[in-house]
Short mmCIF file of C-alpha atoms in Angstrom, two decimals:
data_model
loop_
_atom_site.label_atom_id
_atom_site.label_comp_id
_atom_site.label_asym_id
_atom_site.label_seq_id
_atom_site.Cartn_x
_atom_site.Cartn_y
_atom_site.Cartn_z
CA UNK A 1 -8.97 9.80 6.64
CA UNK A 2 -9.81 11.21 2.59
CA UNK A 3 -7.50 8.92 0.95
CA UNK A 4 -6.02 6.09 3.19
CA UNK A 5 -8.63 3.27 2.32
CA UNK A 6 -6.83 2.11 -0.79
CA UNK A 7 -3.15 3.77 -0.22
CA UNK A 8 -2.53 0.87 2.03
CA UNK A 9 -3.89 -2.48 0.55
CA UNK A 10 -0.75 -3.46 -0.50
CA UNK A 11 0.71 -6.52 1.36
CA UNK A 12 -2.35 -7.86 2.99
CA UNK A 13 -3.32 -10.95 1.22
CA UNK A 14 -2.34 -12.77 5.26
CA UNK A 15 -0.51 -15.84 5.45
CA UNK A 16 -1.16 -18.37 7.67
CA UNK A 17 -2.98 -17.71 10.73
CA UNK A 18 -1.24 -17.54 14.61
CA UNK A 19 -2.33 -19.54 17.30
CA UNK A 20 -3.42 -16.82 19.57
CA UNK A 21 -3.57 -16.69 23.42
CA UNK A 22 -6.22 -14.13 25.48
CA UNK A 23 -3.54 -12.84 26.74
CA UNK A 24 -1.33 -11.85 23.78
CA UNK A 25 -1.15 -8.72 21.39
CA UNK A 26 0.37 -10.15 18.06
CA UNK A 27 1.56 -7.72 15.59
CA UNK A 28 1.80 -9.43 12.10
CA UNK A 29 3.04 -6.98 10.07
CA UNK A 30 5.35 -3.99 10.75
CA UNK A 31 5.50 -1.84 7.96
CA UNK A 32 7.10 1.43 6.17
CA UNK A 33 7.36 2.41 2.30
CA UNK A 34 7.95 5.28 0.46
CA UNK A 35 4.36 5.75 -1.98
CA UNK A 36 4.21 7.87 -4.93
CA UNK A 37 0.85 9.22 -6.46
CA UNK A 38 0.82 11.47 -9.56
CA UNK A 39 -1.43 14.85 -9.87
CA UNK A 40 -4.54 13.27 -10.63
CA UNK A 41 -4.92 11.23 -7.77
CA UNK A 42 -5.83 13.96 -5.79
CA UNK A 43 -9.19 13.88 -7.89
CA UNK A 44 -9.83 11.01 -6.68
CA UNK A 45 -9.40 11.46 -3.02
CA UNK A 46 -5.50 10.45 -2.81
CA UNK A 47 -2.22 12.72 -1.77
CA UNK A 48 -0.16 13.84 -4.67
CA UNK A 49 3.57 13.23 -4.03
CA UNK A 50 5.80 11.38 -2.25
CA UNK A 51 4.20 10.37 1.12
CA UNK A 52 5.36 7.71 3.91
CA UNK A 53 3.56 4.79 5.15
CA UNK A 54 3.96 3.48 8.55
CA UNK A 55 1.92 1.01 10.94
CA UNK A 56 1.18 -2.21 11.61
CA UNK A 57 -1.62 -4.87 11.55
CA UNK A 58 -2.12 -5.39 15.46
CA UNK A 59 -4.29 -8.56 16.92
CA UNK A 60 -5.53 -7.05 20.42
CA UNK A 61 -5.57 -9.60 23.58
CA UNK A 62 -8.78 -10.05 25.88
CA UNK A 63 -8.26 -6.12 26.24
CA UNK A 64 -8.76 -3.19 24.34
CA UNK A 65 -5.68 -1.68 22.40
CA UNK A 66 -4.84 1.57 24.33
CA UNK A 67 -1.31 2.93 22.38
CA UNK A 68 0.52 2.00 19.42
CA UNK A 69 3.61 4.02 18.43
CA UNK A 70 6.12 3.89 16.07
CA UNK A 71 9.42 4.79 16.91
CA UNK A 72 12.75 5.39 14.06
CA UNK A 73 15.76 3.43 16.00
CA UNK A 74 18.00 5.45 13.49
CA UNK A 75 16.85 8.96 13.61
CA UNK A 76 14.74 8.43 17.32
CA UNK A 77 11.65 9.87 15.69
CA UNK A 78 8.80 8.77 17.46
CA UNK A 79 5.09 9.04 15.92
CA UNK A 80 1.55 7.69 17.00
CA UNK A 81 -0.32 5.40 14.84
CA UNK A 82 -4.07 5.00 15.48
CA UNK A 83 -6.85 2.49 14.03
CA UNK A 84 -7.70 2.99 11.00
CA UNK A 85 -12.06 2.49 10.39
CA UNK A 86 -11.82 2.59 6.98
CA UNK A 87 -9.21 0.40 6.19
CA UNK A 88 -10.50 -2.07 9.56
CA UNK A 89 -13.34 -2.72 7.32
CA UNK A 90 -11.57 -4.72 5.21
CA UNK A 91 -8.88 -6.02 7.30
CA UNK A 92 -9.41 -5.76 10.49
CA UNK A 93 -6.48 -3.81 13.20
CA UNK A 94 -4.60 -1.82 11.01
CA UNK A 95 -3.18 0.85 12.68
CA UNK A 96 -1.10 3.28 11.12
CA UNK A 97 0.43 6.90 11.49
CA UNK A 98 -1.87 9.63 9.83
CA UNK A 99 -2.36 11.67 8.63
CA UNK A 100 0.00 10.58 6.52
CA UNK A 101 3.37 13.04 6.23
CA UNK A 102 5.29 13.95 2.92
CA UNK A 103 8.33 11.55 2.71
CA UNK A 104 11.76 13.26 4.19
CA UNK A 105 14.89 10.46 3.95
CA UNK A 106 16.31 12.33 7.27
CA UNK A 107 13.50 11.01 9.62
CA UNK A 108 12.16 7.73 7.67
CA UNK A 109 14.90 5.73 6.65
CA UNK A 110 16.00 3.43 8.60
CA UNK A 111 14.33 0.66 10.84
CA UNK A 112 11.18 1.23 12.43
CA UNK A 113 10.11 -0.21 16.08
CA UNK A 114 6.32 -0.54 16.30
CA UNK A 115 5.09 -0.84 20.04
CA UNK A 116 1.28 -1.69 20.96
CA UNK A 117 -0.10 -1.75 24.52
CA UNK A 118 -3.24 -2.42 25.68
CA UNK A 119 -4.97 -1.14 28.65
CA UNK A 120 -3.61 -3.76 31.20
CA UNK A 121 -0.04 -2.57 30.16
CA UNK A 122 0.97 -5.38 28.31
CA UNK A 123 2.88 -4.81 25.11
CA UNK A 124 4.03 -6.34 21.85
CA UNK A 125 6.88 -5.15 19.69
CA UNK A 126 8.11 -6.04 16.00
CA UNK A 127 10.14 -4.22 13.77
CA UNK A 128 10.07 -3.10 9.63
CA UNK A 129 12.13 -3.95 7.37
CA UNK A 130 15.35 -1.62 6.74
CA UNK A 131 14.31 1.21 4.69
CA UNK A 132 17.61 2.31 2.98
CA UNK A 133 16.90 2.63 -1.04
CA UNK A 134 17.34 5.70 -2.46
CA UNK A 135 15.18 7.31 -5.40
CA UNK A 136 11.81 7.15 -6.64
CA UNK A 137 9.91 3.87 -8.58
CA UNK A 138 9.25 5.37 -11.51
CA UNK A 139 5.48 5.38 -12.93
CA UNK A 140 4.84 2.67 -15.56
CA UNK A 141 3.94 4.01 -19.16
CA UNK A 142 1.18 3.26 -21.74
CA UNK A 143 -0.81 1.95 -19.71
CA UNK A 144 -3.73 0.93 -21.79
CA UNK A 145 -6.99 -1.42 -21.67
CA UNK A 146 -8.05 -3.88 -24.68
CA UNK A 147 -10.72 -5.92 -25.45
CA UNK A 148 -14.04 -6.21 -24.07
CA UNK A 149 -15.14 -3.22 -21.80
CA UNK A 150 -16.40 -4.82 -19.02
CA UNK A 151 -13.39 -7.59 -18.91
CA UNK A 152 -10.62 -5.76 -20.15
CA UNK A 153 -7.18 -6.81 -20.47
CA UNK A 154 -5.13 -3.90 -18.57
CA UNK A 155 -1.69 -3.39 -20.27
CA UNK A 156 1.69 -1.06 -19.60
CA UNK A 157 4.77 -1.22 -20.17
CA UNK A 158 7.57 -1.87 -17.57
CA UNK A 159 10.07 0.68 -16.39
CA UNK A 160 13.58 0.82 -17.81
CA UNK A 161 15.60 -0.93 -15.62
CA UNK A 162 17.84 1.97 -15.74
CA UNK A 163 15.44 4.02 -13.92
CA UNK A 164 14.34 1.05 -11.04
CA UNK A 165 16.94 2.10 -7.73
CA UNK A 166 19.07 -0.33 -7.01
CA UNK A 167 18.20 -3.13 -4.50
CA UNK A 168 14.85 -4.17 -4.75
CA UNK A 169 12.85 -6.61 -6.54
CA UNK A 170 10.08 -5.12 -8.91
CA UNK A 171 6.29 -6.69 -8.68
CA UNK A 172 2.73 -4.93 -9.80
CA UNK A 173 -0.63 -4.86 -8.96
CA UNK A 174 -4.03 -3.38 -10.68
CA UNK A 175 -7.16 -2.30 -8.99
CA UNK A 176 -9.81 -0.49 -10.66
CA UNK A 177 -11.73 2.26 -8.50
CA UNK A 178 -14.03 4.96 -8.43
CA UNK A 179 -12.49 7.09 -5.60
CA UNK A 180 -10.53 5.97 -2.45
CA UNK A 181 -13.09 4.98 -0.84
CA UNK A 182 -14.81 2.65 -3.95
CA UNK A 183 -12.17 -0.24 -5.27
CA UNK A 184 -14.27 -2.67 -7.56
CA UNK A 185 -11.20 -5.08 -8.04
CA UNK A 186 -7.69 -5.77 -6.52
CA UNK A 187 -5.14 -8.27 -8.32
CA UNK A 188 -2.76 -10.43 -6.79
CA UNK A 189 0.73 -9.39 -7.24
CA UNK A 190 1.86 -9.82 -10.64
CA UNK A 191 5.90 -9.95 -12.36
CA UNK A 192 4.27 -9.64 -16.27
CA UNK A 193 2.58 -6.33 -17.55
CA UNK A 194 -0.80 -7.56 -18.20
CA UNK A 195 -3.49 -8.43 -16.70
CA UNK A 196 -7.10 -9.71 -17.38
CA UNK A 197 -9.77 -8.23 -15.58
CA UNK A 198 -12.56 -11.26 -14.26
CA UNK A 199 -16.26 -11.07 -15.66
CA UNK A 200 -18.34 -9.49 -13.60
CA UNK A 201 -15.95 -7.01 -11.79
CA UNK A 202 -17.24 -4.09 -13.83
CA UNK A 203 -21.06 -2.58 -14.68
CA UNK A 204 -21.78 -1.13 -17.94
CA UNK A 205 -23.03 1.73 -16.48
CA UNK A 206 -20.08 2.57 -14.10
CA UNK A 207 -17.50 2.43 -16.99
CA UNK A 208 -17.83 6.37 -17.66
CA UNK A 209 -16.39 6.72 -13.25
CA UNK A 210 -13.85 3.55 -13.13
CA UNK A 211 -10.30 4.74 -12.96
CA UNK A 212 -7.40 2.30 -13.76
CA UNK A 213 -4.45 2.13 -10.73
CA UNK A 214 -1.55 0.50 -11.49
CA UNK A 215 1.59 -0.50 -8.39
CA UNK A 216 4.74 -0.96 -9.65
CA UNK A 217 6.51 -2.29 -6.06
CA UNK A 218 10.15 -2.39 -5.21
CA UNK A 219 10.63 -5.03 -2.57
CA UNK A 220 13.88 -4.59 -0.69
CA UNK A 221 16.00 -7.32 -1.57
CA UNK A 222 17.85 -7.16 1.12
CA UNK A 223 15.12 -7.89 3.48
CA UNK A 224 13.07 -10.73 1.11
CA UNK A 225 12.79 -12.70 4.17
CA UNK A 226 10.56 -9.71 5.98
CA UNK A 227 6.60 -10.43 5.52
CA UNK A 228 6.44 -6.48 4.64
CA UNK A 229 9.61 -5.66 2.47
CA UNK A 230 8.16 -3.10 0.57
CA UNK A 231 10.59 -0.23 0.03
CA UNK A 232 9.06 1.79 -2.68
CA UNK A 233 6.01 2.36 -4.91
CA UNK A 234 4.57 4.01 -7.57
CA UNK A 235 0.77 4.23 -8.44
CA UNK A 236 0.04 5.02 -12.20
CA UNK A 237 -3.73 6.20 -12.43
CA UNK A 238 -6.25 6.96 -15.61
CA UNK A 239 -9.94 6.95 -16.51
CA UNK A 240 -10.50 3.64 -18.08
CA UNK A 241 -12.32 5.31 -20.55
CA UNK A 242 -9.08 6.67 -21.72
CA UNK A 243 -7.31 3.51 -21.31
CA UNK A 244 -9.52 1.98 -23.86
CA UNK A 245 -9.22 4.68 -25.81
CA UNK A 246 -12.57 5.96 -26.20
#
């Protein structure tokens, strides 16, 4: 579980809400992505490399969720997601395969079939988006923090477009953190490189722990209609303390 409460907090600002029956299992969201964490993420709790994200966010009927799987129509690769308590704190019925396995383009690209079943058999079924990019979103640079300490403006600068893969549509996000398990602050999804962090988001005296995450997204777009198109993503990470420069 180390690890997955922030790794996945990336599409889940909901839209509107469905009508739901007793009798229904709704799956929202059906998603898979290719994430990217550099060395020092691991001190905070996170998997270096390139890993794979897969699940789905799964509204159970008047009976319990029993099974939810998802299944590769491409390569037939079939793995088990399960609930996810640390993430279901925040938004609840996320379920999602873990732990979470290093990234191999032979079994993950493609389209994804995600299949939950509760314990009076009945089933729902929705599919990801096409996962068919190839490469790596590159880390954003300089990433630096300005300005008041405890309201910063986060800054960076944006990849060169020679280095984003073809096919998908770049956004970011910044969260500031003490370990997976700690976010003090989550942006909306942003298209400039700066950001201004609210008053009140950070203490004085948890400046020396905060870290600095910055996404930099590639939305497939291909599949912009999709309410999860998220192909790729990087996370740039540093000590805000070195941010500011101090």
């Amino acid at each position: 579980m180390k690890g997955k409460i922030l790794l996945l907090t990336l599409f889940l600002c909901l839209g509107a809400t469905a009508v739901l029956s007793a009798d229904e299992i709704v799956i929202k969201y059906a998603w898979a992505f290719k994430d990217r964490y550099p060395d020092i993420a691991e001190k905070l709790g996170f998997q270096p490399g390139n890993i794979f994200q897969v699940g789905a966010l799964v509204t159970p009927s008047d009976s319990p969720i029993k099974e939810v799987t998802a299944k590769n129509l491409d390569t037939g690769l079939v793995l088990k997601a399960s609930a996810a308590p640390d993430l279901n704190k925040l938004f609840p019925g996320i379920y999602m395969v873990d732990p979470m396995p290093s990234f191999d383009p032979s079994k993950h690209k493609g389209v994804w079939e995600i299949r939950a079943v509760d314990e009076k058999g009945r089933e729902a079924v929705a599919k990801t988006h096409r996962m068919d990019k190839d490469g790596d979103m590159p880390f954003v640079e300089e990433l630096k923090a300005s300005g008041d300490p405890l309201a910063p403006i986060i800054s960076w600068k944006a990849p060169n477009e020679k280095d984003i893969p073809k096919g998908v549509t770049v956004e970011y996000r910044v969260r500031l953190l003490k370990d997976s398990y700690n976010q003090l602050y989550r942006s909306e999804s942003l298209s400039n490189t700066q950001h201004q962090i609210p008053e009140g988001k950070i203490k004085s005296e948890d400046l020396p722990d905060i870290y600095v995450r910055v996404e930099c997204s590639g939305l497939d777009k291909d599949d912009s209609d999709h309410p999860a198109a998220l192909e790729l993503r990087s996370e740039t990470i540093t000590s805000l303390k070195d941010a500011l420069g101090k």
